[in-house]
Coordinates of C-alpha atoms in Angstrom, one line a residue:
Chain A
X1 CA 14.2 0.6 -9.4
X2 CA 16.6 -0.9 -7.0
X3 CA 17.4 0.8 -3.7
X4 CA 21.0 1.9 -2.9
X5 CA 22.6 4.2 -0.3
X6 CA 22.3 7.0 -2.9
X7 CA 18.5 6.7 -3.1
X8 CA 16.3 9.3 -1.5
X9 CA 13.1 7.3 -0.7
X10 CA 9.7 8.7 0.2
X11 CA 6.4 7.2 1.1
X12 CA 4.6 6.2 -2.1
X13 CA 1.5 8.0 -3.2
X14 CA -1.4 6.6 -1.3
X15 CA 0.5 5.8 1.9
X16 CA 0.4 7.8 5.1
X17 CA 2.1 7.5 8.4
X18 CA -0.2 8.5 11.2
X19 CA -1.1 8.0 14.8
X20 CA -3.8 5.4 15.7
X21 CA -5.2 6.9 18.9
X22 CA -7.8 4.3 19.5
X23 CA -5.1 1.6 19.6
X24 CA -2.2 3.7 20.9
X25 CA 0.2 3.0 18.1
X26 CA 1.7 4.4 14.9
X27 CA 0.4 2.9 11.6
X28 CA 1.1 3.2 7.9
X29 CA -2.1 3.4 5.9
X30 CA -2.3 2.4 2.3
X31 CA -4.8 1.0 -0.2
X32 CA -6.5 -1.8 1.6
X33 CA -3.5 -2.0 4.0
X34 CA -2.8 -1.1 7.6
X35 CA 0.8 -1.8 8.8
X36 CA 1.6 -1.3 12.4
X37 CA 5.0 0.5 12.6
X38 CA 7.2 -0.9 15.3
X39 CA 9.9 1.1 16.9
X40 CA 12.6 0.2 14.3
X41 CA 10.3 0.9 11.4
X42 CA 9.1 4.1 12.9
X43 CA 12.7 5.4 13.4
X44 CA 13.4 4.8 9.7
X45 CA 10.0 6.0 8.4
X46 CA 10.4 9.2 10.4
X47 CA 13.5 10.1 8.4
X48 CA 12.1 9.3 5.0
X49 CA 11.2 12.6 3.2
X50 CA 12.2 12.1 -0.5
X51 CA 15.3 14.3 0.1
X52 CA 17.4 12.6 2.7
X53 CA 19.5 9.8 1.1
X54 CA 19.6 6.3 2.5
X55 CA 23.3 7.0 3.4
X56 CA 22.2 10.0 5.5
X57 CA 19.4 8.0 7.2
X58 CA 22.0 5.3 8.1
X59 CA 24.4 7.9 9.5
X60 CA 21.6 9.5 11.6
X61 CA 20.4 6.2 13.0
X62 CA 24.0 5.0 13.8
X63 CA 24.6 8.2 15.8
X64 CA 21.1 8.0 17.5
X65 CA 21.6 4.4 18.6
X66 CA 25.4 4.6 19.0
X67 CA 25.7 1.5 17.0
X68 CA 28.2 0.4 14.3
X69 CA 27.3 1.9 10.9
X70 CA 27.7 -1.5 9.1
X71 CA 25.1 -3.1 11.4
X72 CA 22.6 -0.3 11.0
X73 CA 23.2 -0.2 7.2
X74 CA 22.2 -3.8 6.9
X75 CA 18.9 -3.4 8.9
X76 CA 18.0 -0.2 7.1
X77 CA 18.6 -1.5 3.6
X78 CA 16.8 -4.7 4.3
X79 CA 13.7 -2.9 5.7
X80 CA 13.6 -0.3 2.9
X81 CA 14.0 -3.0 0.2
X82 CA 11.1 -4.9 1.7
X83 CA 8.9 -1.7 1.9
X84 CA 9.9 -0.8 -1.8
X85 CA 8.9 -4.3 -2.9
X86 CA 5.5 -4.0 -1.2
X87 CA 5.1 -0.6 -2.9
X88 CA 5.0 1.4 0.4
X89 CA 8.0 3.6 -0.5
X90 CA 9.2 4.9 -3.8
X91 CA 13.0 4.5 -4.0
Chain B
X28 CA -15.0 -7.4 28.0
X29 CA -14.1 -4.7 25.5
X30 CA -14.9 -5.1 21.9
X31 CA -12.0 -4.0 19.6
X32 CA -13.2 -1.1 17.3
X33 CA -13.5 -1.5 13.6
X34 CA -10.6 -0.6 11.3
X35 CA -12.7 0.1 8.2
X36 CA -16.0 1.7 7.4
X37 CA -17.6 0.8 4.1
X38 CA -20.0 3.6 3.1
X39 CA -22.4 2.7 0.4
X40 CA -23.4 6.2 -0.6
X41 CA -26.0 5.1 -3.1
X42 CA -27.4 2.1 -4.9
X43 CA -27.8 4.1 -8.1
X44 CA -25.3 2.9 -10.8
X45 CA -25.1 3.4 -14.6
X46 CA -23.7 -0.2 -14.8
X47 CA -25.7 -3.3 -14.5
X48 CA -23.1 -6.0 -13.7
X49 CA -24.8 -9.4 -13.1
X50 CA -22.6 -10.1 -10.1
X51 CA -23.3 -6.8 -8.2
X52 CA -22.8 -7.1 -4.4
X53 CA -25.7 -4.9 -3.7
X54 CA -28.9 -6.5 -2.3
X55 CA -31.6 -7.7 -4.7
X56 CA -33.8 -5.0 -3.3
X57 CA -32.1 -1.7 -4.1
X58 CA -32.5 1.5 -2.1
X59 CA -34.1 4.4 -4.1
X60 CA -32.7 8.0 -4.2
X61 CA -35.3 9.3 -1.8
X62 CA -34.1 6.9 0.9
X63 CA -30.4 8.0 0.8
X64 CA -28.8 9.8 3.7
X65 CA -28.1 13.5 3.3
X66 CA -24.7 15.1 3.4
X67 CA -24.8 16.2 7.0
X68 CA -25.7 12.7 8.2
X69 CA -22.9 11.1 6.3
X70 CA -20.4 13.7 7.7
X71 CA -21.6 13.0 11.2
X72 CA -21.2 9.2 10.6
X73 CA -17.6 9.8 9.4
X74 CA -16.7 11.8 12.5
X75 CA -18.3 9.1 14.7
X76 CA -16.3 6.4 12.8
X77 CA -13.0 8.2 13.3
X78 CA -13.7 8.6 17.0
X79 CA -14.6 4.9 17.3
X80 CA -11.2 3.9 15.9
X81 CA -11.9 3.5 12.2
X82 CA -8.8 4.3 10.1
X83 CA -10.0 3.7 6.6
X84 CA -13.2 4.8 4.8
X85 CA -14.2 3.0 1.7
X86 CA -16.6 5.1 -0.4
X87 CA -18.7 2.7 -2.5
X88 CA -22.1 2.2 -3.9
X89 CA -23.7 1.6 -6.3
X90 CA -21.7 4.3 -8.0
X91 CA -20.5 6.8 -5.3
X92 CA -19.6 9.4 -7.9
X93 CA -23.3 9.9 -8.7
X94 CA -23.5 11.7 -5.3
X95 CA -23.0 15.3 -6.2
X96 CA -21.7 16.0 -2.7
X97 CA -18.8 13.5 -3.1
X98 CA -16.1 16.2 -2.8
X99 CA -17.7 17.6 0.3
X100 CA -18.0 14.1 1.8
X101 CA -14.3 13.4 1.1
X102 CA -13.3 16.7 2.6
X103 CA -15.2 16.0 5.7
X104 CA -13.8 12.5 6.0
X105 CA -10.2 13.7 5.5
X106 CA -10.7 16.4 8.1
X107 CA -11.8 13.6 10.5
X108 CA -8.5 12.0 9.9
X109 CA -9.8 9.0 7.8
X110 CA -7.9 7.5 4.9
X111 CA -10.3 7.8 2.0
X112 CA -10.6 5.2 -0.7
X113 CA -13.0 5.7 -3.6
X114 CA -14.4 2.4 -5.1
X115 CA -15.9 3.4 -8.4
X116 CA -16.9 2.3 -11.9
X117 CA -15.4 5.6 -13.1
X118 CA -17.7 6.0 -16.0
X119 CA -18.9 9.4 -14.7
X120 CA -15.5 10.7 -13.8
X121 CA -14.0 13.4 -16.1
X122 CA -10.8 15.3 -15.5
X123 CA -12.5 18.2 -13.7
X124 CA -14.3 15.9 -11.3
X125 CA -11.1 13.9 -10.6
X126 CA -9.2 17.1 -9.8
X127 CA -12.0 18.2 -7.4
X128 CA -11.8 14.8 -5.6
X129 CA -8.0 15.0 -5.4
X130 CA -8.2 18.6 -4.0
X131 CA -10.8 17.4 -1.5
X132 CA -8.1 15.1 0.0
X133 CA -8.9 11.7 -1.6
X134 CA -6.1 9.2 -0.8
X135 CA -6.8 6.4 -3.3
X136 CA -9.0 5.3 -6.2
X137 CA -10.1 1.8 -7.2
X138 CA -11.6 1.4 -10.6
X139 CA -13.5 -1.8 -11.5
X140 CA -13.0 -3.2 -14.9
X141 CA -15.3 -5.8 -16.4
X142 CA -12.9 -7.2 -19.0
X143 CA -9.8 -6.1 -21.0
X144 CA -11.8 -6.5 -24.3
X145 CA -14.0 -3.4 -24.7
X146 CA -17.0 -5.1 -26.3
X147 CA -17.0 -7.9 -23.8
X148 CA -16.5 -5.4 -20.9
X149 CA -19.5 -3.3 -22.1
X150 CA -21.6 -6.3 -22.5
X151 CA -20.9 -7.6 -19.0
X152 CA -21.4 -4.2 -17.4
X153 CA -24.5 -3.6 -19.5
X154 CA -23.4 -0.1 -20.5
X155 CA -22.3 0.8 -24.0
X156 CA -19.1 2.8 -24.2
X157 CA -18.4 2.2 -20.5
X158 CA -14.9 0.7 -21.0
X159 CA -13.7 3.6 -23.1
X160 CA -14.9 6.1 -20.4
X161 CA -13.0 4.1 -17.7
X162 CA -9.8 4.4 -19.7
X163 CA -10.3 8.2 -19.9
X164 CA -11.0 8.4 -16.2
X165 CA -7.9 6.3 -15.4
X166 CA -5.7 8.7 -17.4
X167 CA -7.2 11.7 -15.5
X168 CA -6.5 9.9 -12.2
X169 CA -2.9 9.4 -13.3
X170 CA -2.5 13.1 -14.3
X171 CA -3.9 14.1 -10.9
X172 CA -1.3 12.0 -9.2
X173 CA -3.8 9.8 -7.4
X174 CA -2.7 6.2 -6.7
X175 CA -4.8 3.7 -8.6
X176 CA -5.9 0.1 -8.0
X177 CA -7.4 -1.8 -10.9
X178 CA -10.1 -4.2 -9.7
X179 CA -10.8 -7.0 -12.1
X180 CA -13.8 -9.1 -11.2
X181 CA -13.3 -12.4 -12.9
X182 CA -15.6 -15.3 -13.8
X183 CA -16.2 -17.8 -16.6
X184 CA -17.0 -15.2 -19.2
X185 CA -13.8 -13.2 -18.9
X186 CA -11.1 -15.3 -17.2
X187 CA -9.4 -16.2 -20.5
X188 CA -8.3 -12.5 -20.7
X189 CA -6.7 -12.2 -17.3
X190 CA -3.2 -11.8 -18.8
X191 CA -4.6 -8.8 -20.8
X192 CA -6.2 -7.4 -17.7
X193 CA -2.9 -7.4 -15.9
X194 CA -1.3 -5.7 -18.9
X195 CA -4.1 -3.1 -18.7
X196 CA -3.3 -2.4 -15.1
X197 CA 0.3 -1.8 -16.0
X198 CA -0.6 0.4 -19.0
X199 CA -2.9 2.6 -16.8
X200 CA -0.1 3.1 -14.2
X201 CA -1.9 1.1 -11.5
X202 CA 0.4 0.2 -8.6
X203 CA -2.1 -2.4 -7.3
X204 CA -4.5 -4.8 -8.7
X205 CA -7.3 -6.9 -7.3
X206 CA -8.1 -10.1 -9.1
X207 CA -11.3 -10.9 -7.5
X208 CA -13.3 -14.0 -8.4
X209 CA -17.0 -13.3 -8.2
X210 CA -18.4 -14.1 -4.7
X211 CA -21.7 -15.8 -5.2
X212 CA -24.3 -14.0 -3.1
X213 CA -27.3 -11.9 -4.1
X214 CA -27.2 -11.0 -7.8
X215 CA -24.2 -13.2 -8.5
X216 CA -25.8 -16.2 -6.9
X217 CA -28.9 -15.7 -9.1
X218 CA -26.5 -15.6 -12.1
X219 CA -24.2 -18.3 -10.8
X220 CA -24.8 -20.7 -13.7
X221 CA -23.6 -18.1 -16.2
X222 CA -20.5 -17.1 -14.2
X223 CA -18.9 -20.0 -12.2
X224 CA -15.5 -20.7 -13.6
X225 CA -14.3 -24.3 -14.4
X226 CA -11.5 -25.8 -12.4
X227 CA -9.2 -25.6 -15.4
X228 CA -9.9 -21.8 -15.7
X229 CA -9.3 -21.3 -12.0
X230 CA -5.9 -23.2 -12.2
X231 CA -4.9 -21.2 -15.2
X232 CA -5.8 -17.9 -13.5
X233 CA -3.9 -18.9 -10.3
X234 CA -0.8 -19.7 -12.4
X235 CA -1.1 -16.4 -14.3
X236 CA -1.3 -14.5 -11.0
X237 CA 1.6 -16.3 -9.5
X238 CA 3.8 -15.7 -12.5
X239 CA 2.8 -12.0 -12.7
X240 CA 3.5 -11.5 -9.0
X241 CA 7.0 -12.8 -9.5
X242 CA 7.6 -10.8 -12.7
X243 CA 6.2 -7.5 -11.4
X244 CA 7.6 -7.4 -7.9
X245 CA 7.9 -3.8 -6.7
X246 CA 5.9 -2.6 -9.8
X247 CA 2.4 -4.1 -9.3
X248 CA 1.0 -5.6 -6.2
X249 CA -1.7 -8.2 -6.9
X250 CA -4.3 -9.3 -4.4
X251 CA -6.0 -12.4 -5.3
X252 CA -9.4 -13.6 -4.1
X253 CA -10.2 -17.2 -5.0
X254 CA -13.8 -18.5 -5.5
X255 CA -15.3 -20.6 -2.6
X256 CA -16.6 -23.1 -5.1
X257 CA -13.2 -24.6 -5.6
X258 CA -12.0 -24.3 -2.0
X259 CA -11.7 -26.8 0.8
X260 CA -11.7 -24.1 3.6
X261 CA -14.0 -21.0 3.8
X262 CA -12.5 -17.5 3.8
X263 CA -12.9 -15.3 6.9
X264 CA -15.8 -13.3 5.4
X265 CA -15.3 -9.6 6.3
X266 CA -12.4 -10.8 8.5
X267 CA -15.1 -12.2 10.8
X268 CA -18.6 -10.9 11.6
X269 CA -18.4 -7.5 13.3
X270 CA -14.7 -7.8 13.9
X271 CA -13.0 -5.2 11.7
X272 CA -15.5 -3.7 9.3
X273 CA -18.8 -1.9 9.6
X274 CA -21.0 -1.3 6.5
X275 CA -23.5 1.6 6.2
X276 CA -26.1 1.1 3.5
X277 CA -27.5 4.1 1.5
X278 CA -30.4 4.3 3.8
X279 CA -28.3 4.4 6.9
X280 CA -28.8 0.8 7.9
X281 CA -25.6 -0.5 9.7
X282 CA -24.5 -4.0 8.6
X283 CA -21.7 -6.3 9.6
X284 CA -21.4 -7.3 5.9
X285 CA -22.7 -5.7 2.7
X286 CA -24.8 -8.8 2.0
X287 CA -26.3 -9.1 5.5
X288 CA -29.6 -7.7 4.4
X289 CA -30.2 -11.1 2.7
X290 CA -30.4 -12.7 6.2
X291 CA -33.9 -13.2 7.7
X292 CA -34.7 -12.5 11.3
X293 CA -32.5 -9.4 11.7
X294 CA -33.4 -5.9 12.9
X295 CA -30.4 -4.0 11.7
X296 CA -29.8 -0.7 13.5
X297 CA -29.8 2.6 11.6
X298 CA -27.0 5.2 11.9
X299 CA -29.6 7.9 11.4
X300 CA -30.8 7.4 14.9
X301 CA -28.1 5.4 16.7
X302 CA -24.4 6.2 17.2
X303 CA -21.8 4.0 15.6
X304 CA -20.3 3.3 19.0
X305 CA -23.6 2.0 20.3
X306 CA -24.3 0.0 17.1
X307 CA -20.9 -1.6 17.1
X308 CA -20.8 -2.5 20.8
X309 CA -24.4 -3.2 21.8
X310 CA -26.6 -4.1 18.9
X311 CA -28.0 -7.6 18.8
X312 CA -27.3 -7.8 15.0
X313 CA -23.5 -7.1 15.4
X314 CA -23.2 -9.4 18.4
X315 CA -25.1 -12.4 17.0
X316 CA -22.2 -14.0 15.1
X317 CA -19.3 -12.1 16.7
X318 CA -16.5 -14.3 17.9
X319 CA -17.0 -18.1 18.1
X320 CA -19.5 -18.7 20.9
X321 CA -22.4 -19.0 18.4
X322 CA -20.8 -21.8 16.5
X323 CA -22.2 -25.4 16.3
X324 CA -21.4 -28.4 14.2
X325 CA -18.0 -28.7 12.7
X326 CA -17.1 -25.1 13.6
X327 CA -17.4 -25.4 17.4
X328 CA -14.0 -26.4 18.7
X329 CA -12.4 -26.4 15.2
X330 CA -8.7 -25.3 15.3
X331 CA -9.6 -22.9 12.4
X332 CA -12.5 -21.3 14.2
X333 CA -10.5 -18.1 15.0
X334 CA -8.9 -18.1 11.5
X335 CA -12.0 -18.3 9.2
X336 CA -14.7 -17.6 11.8
X337 CA -16.9 -20.2 10.2
X338 CA -16.8 -18.5 6.8
X339 CA -19.7 -16.5 5.4
X340 CA -23.1 -16.3 7.2
X341 CA -24.8 -15.1 4.0
X342 CA -23.5 -18.0 2.0
X343 CA -24.5 -20.5 4.8
X344 CA -28.0 -19.1 4.7
X345 CA -28.3 -18.9 0.9
X346 CA -27.2 -22.5 0.3
X347 CA -28.3 -24.3 3.4
X348 CA -31.2 -22.2 4.7
X349 CA -29.6 -21.7 8.1
X350 CA -27.3 -18.7 8.7
X351 CA -25.8 -20.4 11.8
X352 CA -24.5 -23.4 9.8
X353 CA -20.9 -23.8 8.8
X354 CA -20.2 -22.1 5.4
X355 CA -20.6 -25.0 2.9
X356 CA -17.3 -23.8 1.3
X357 CA -15.7 -25.8 4.1
X358 CA -15.0 -29.4 3.3
X359 CA -16.1 -30.3 6.9
X360 CA -19.6 -29.0 6.2
X361 CA -22.2 -31.7 5.6
X362 CA -23.4 -29.4 2.7
X363 CA -20.1 -29.1 1.0
X364 CA -21.2 -31.3 -2.0
X365 CA -23.7 -28.5 -2.9
X366 CA -20.7 -26.5 -4.4
X367 CA -19.5 -29.4 -6.6
X368 CA -23.1 -29.9 -7.8
X369 CA -23.3 -26.2 -8.7
X370 CA -20.1 -26.4 -10.7
X371 CA -21.4 -29.3 -12.7
X372 CA -24.6 -27.6 -13.7
X373 CA -23.0 -24.2 -14.5
X374 CA -23.3 -24.2 -18.2
X375 CA -25.8 -21.3 -18.8
X376 CA -24.4 -18.6 -21.1
X377 CA -27.1 -15.9 -20.3
X378 CA -27.3 -13.8 -17.2
X379 CA -29.8 -11.2 -15.8
X380 CA -28.6 -7.6 -15.5
X381 CA -28.7 -5.9 -12.1
X382 CA -31.6 -3.4 -12.3
X383 CA -33.9 -2.0 -9.7
X384 CA -37.1 -4.1 -9.4
X385 CA -35.6 -6.9 -11.5
X386 CA -34.5 -9.4 -9.0
X387 CA -33.7 -12.7 -10.9
X388 CA -36.0 -15.5 -10.3
X389 CA -38.4 -13.0 -8.6

């Protein structure tokens, strides 16, 4: 169940990332849940497809933001672990 | 001033239901089949809702699966971009129907369970064999790959088996569970003496939920709704009047809350003839208790006014006779003692089933 760099997470069944035009934002919709996706969350969620590994997601974001890999890795793993705990993603 | 649009639309497709739960949230006077909106009108309402800014559609009832056009309604809602959530007793759902709903684009299913013990569940729901049918439907939902929430409505007559209900949720593959103490309006208020839990039962239930949440992290999310009768502060009913949810009753009547028809002196607008945008923004009914300007007594100027919005208007009316009063669930309400009194006299074992034309005490 635990999430590692080898995991290839995807949005759990029942969760959808979509644009909320009326409020000009991106949201994750789930059962009785609406999460607003901020810029960081959105950057991570956009790369989650059930095939890309967490390691690959970290590499891509480190390149995109020209930031040290270790720093990005901490943020990504923390956010994904939180999302997994809340059932939003399946590790 | 612009009014923020609603996030959710609760569509009560019908008041018809095979079950007869004594705590049903439908009004005492139930709409008949002939009064129900047709398919085209519902589809138009769903499109209007999406345009207004609604993100999630809750298809409820009565039993929404009794609508033969349910797959068509789901398809239309999904095409409008709405997240679709089916709130069902599941007793009429077989594998073929579940497949049809999944193919129509249904996002999520919530099944209500009356108990973990089959004979008690069937007695509370007033429908022989219902529990077994729910188990079959839940298995079909799992096969179809649809995410499932188990909704356990709890009260004095089933609270002892809350641990078994949590086990049932796990066994059925639910990823989410709602442990919802009965809210005492309408049918439930009429049956209150038979359903109110004791303080000891409530404390045991809260401890059970806390322990299960810790043990099942990442496996099962548990939402817990506590009963007002043991509370010191009211809950923000519907997240505040006309703030985030619009309800459409089977006949098309638009309501800020599913129990609002119990309030006197309202002329609720109807979505048959008025747009959702117009209803949400301009109708007197939706504006009457919106925000905090209407408040008096302990609510006006209270630091919690924007947190609980004065609690529930229907409960204030049902218990104090004035819908503008502070919800007596609040310890600051001069009527708060009514709740403690009700707890003391709640010893009645028998309840009245919810049936058309059989309003308790009527």
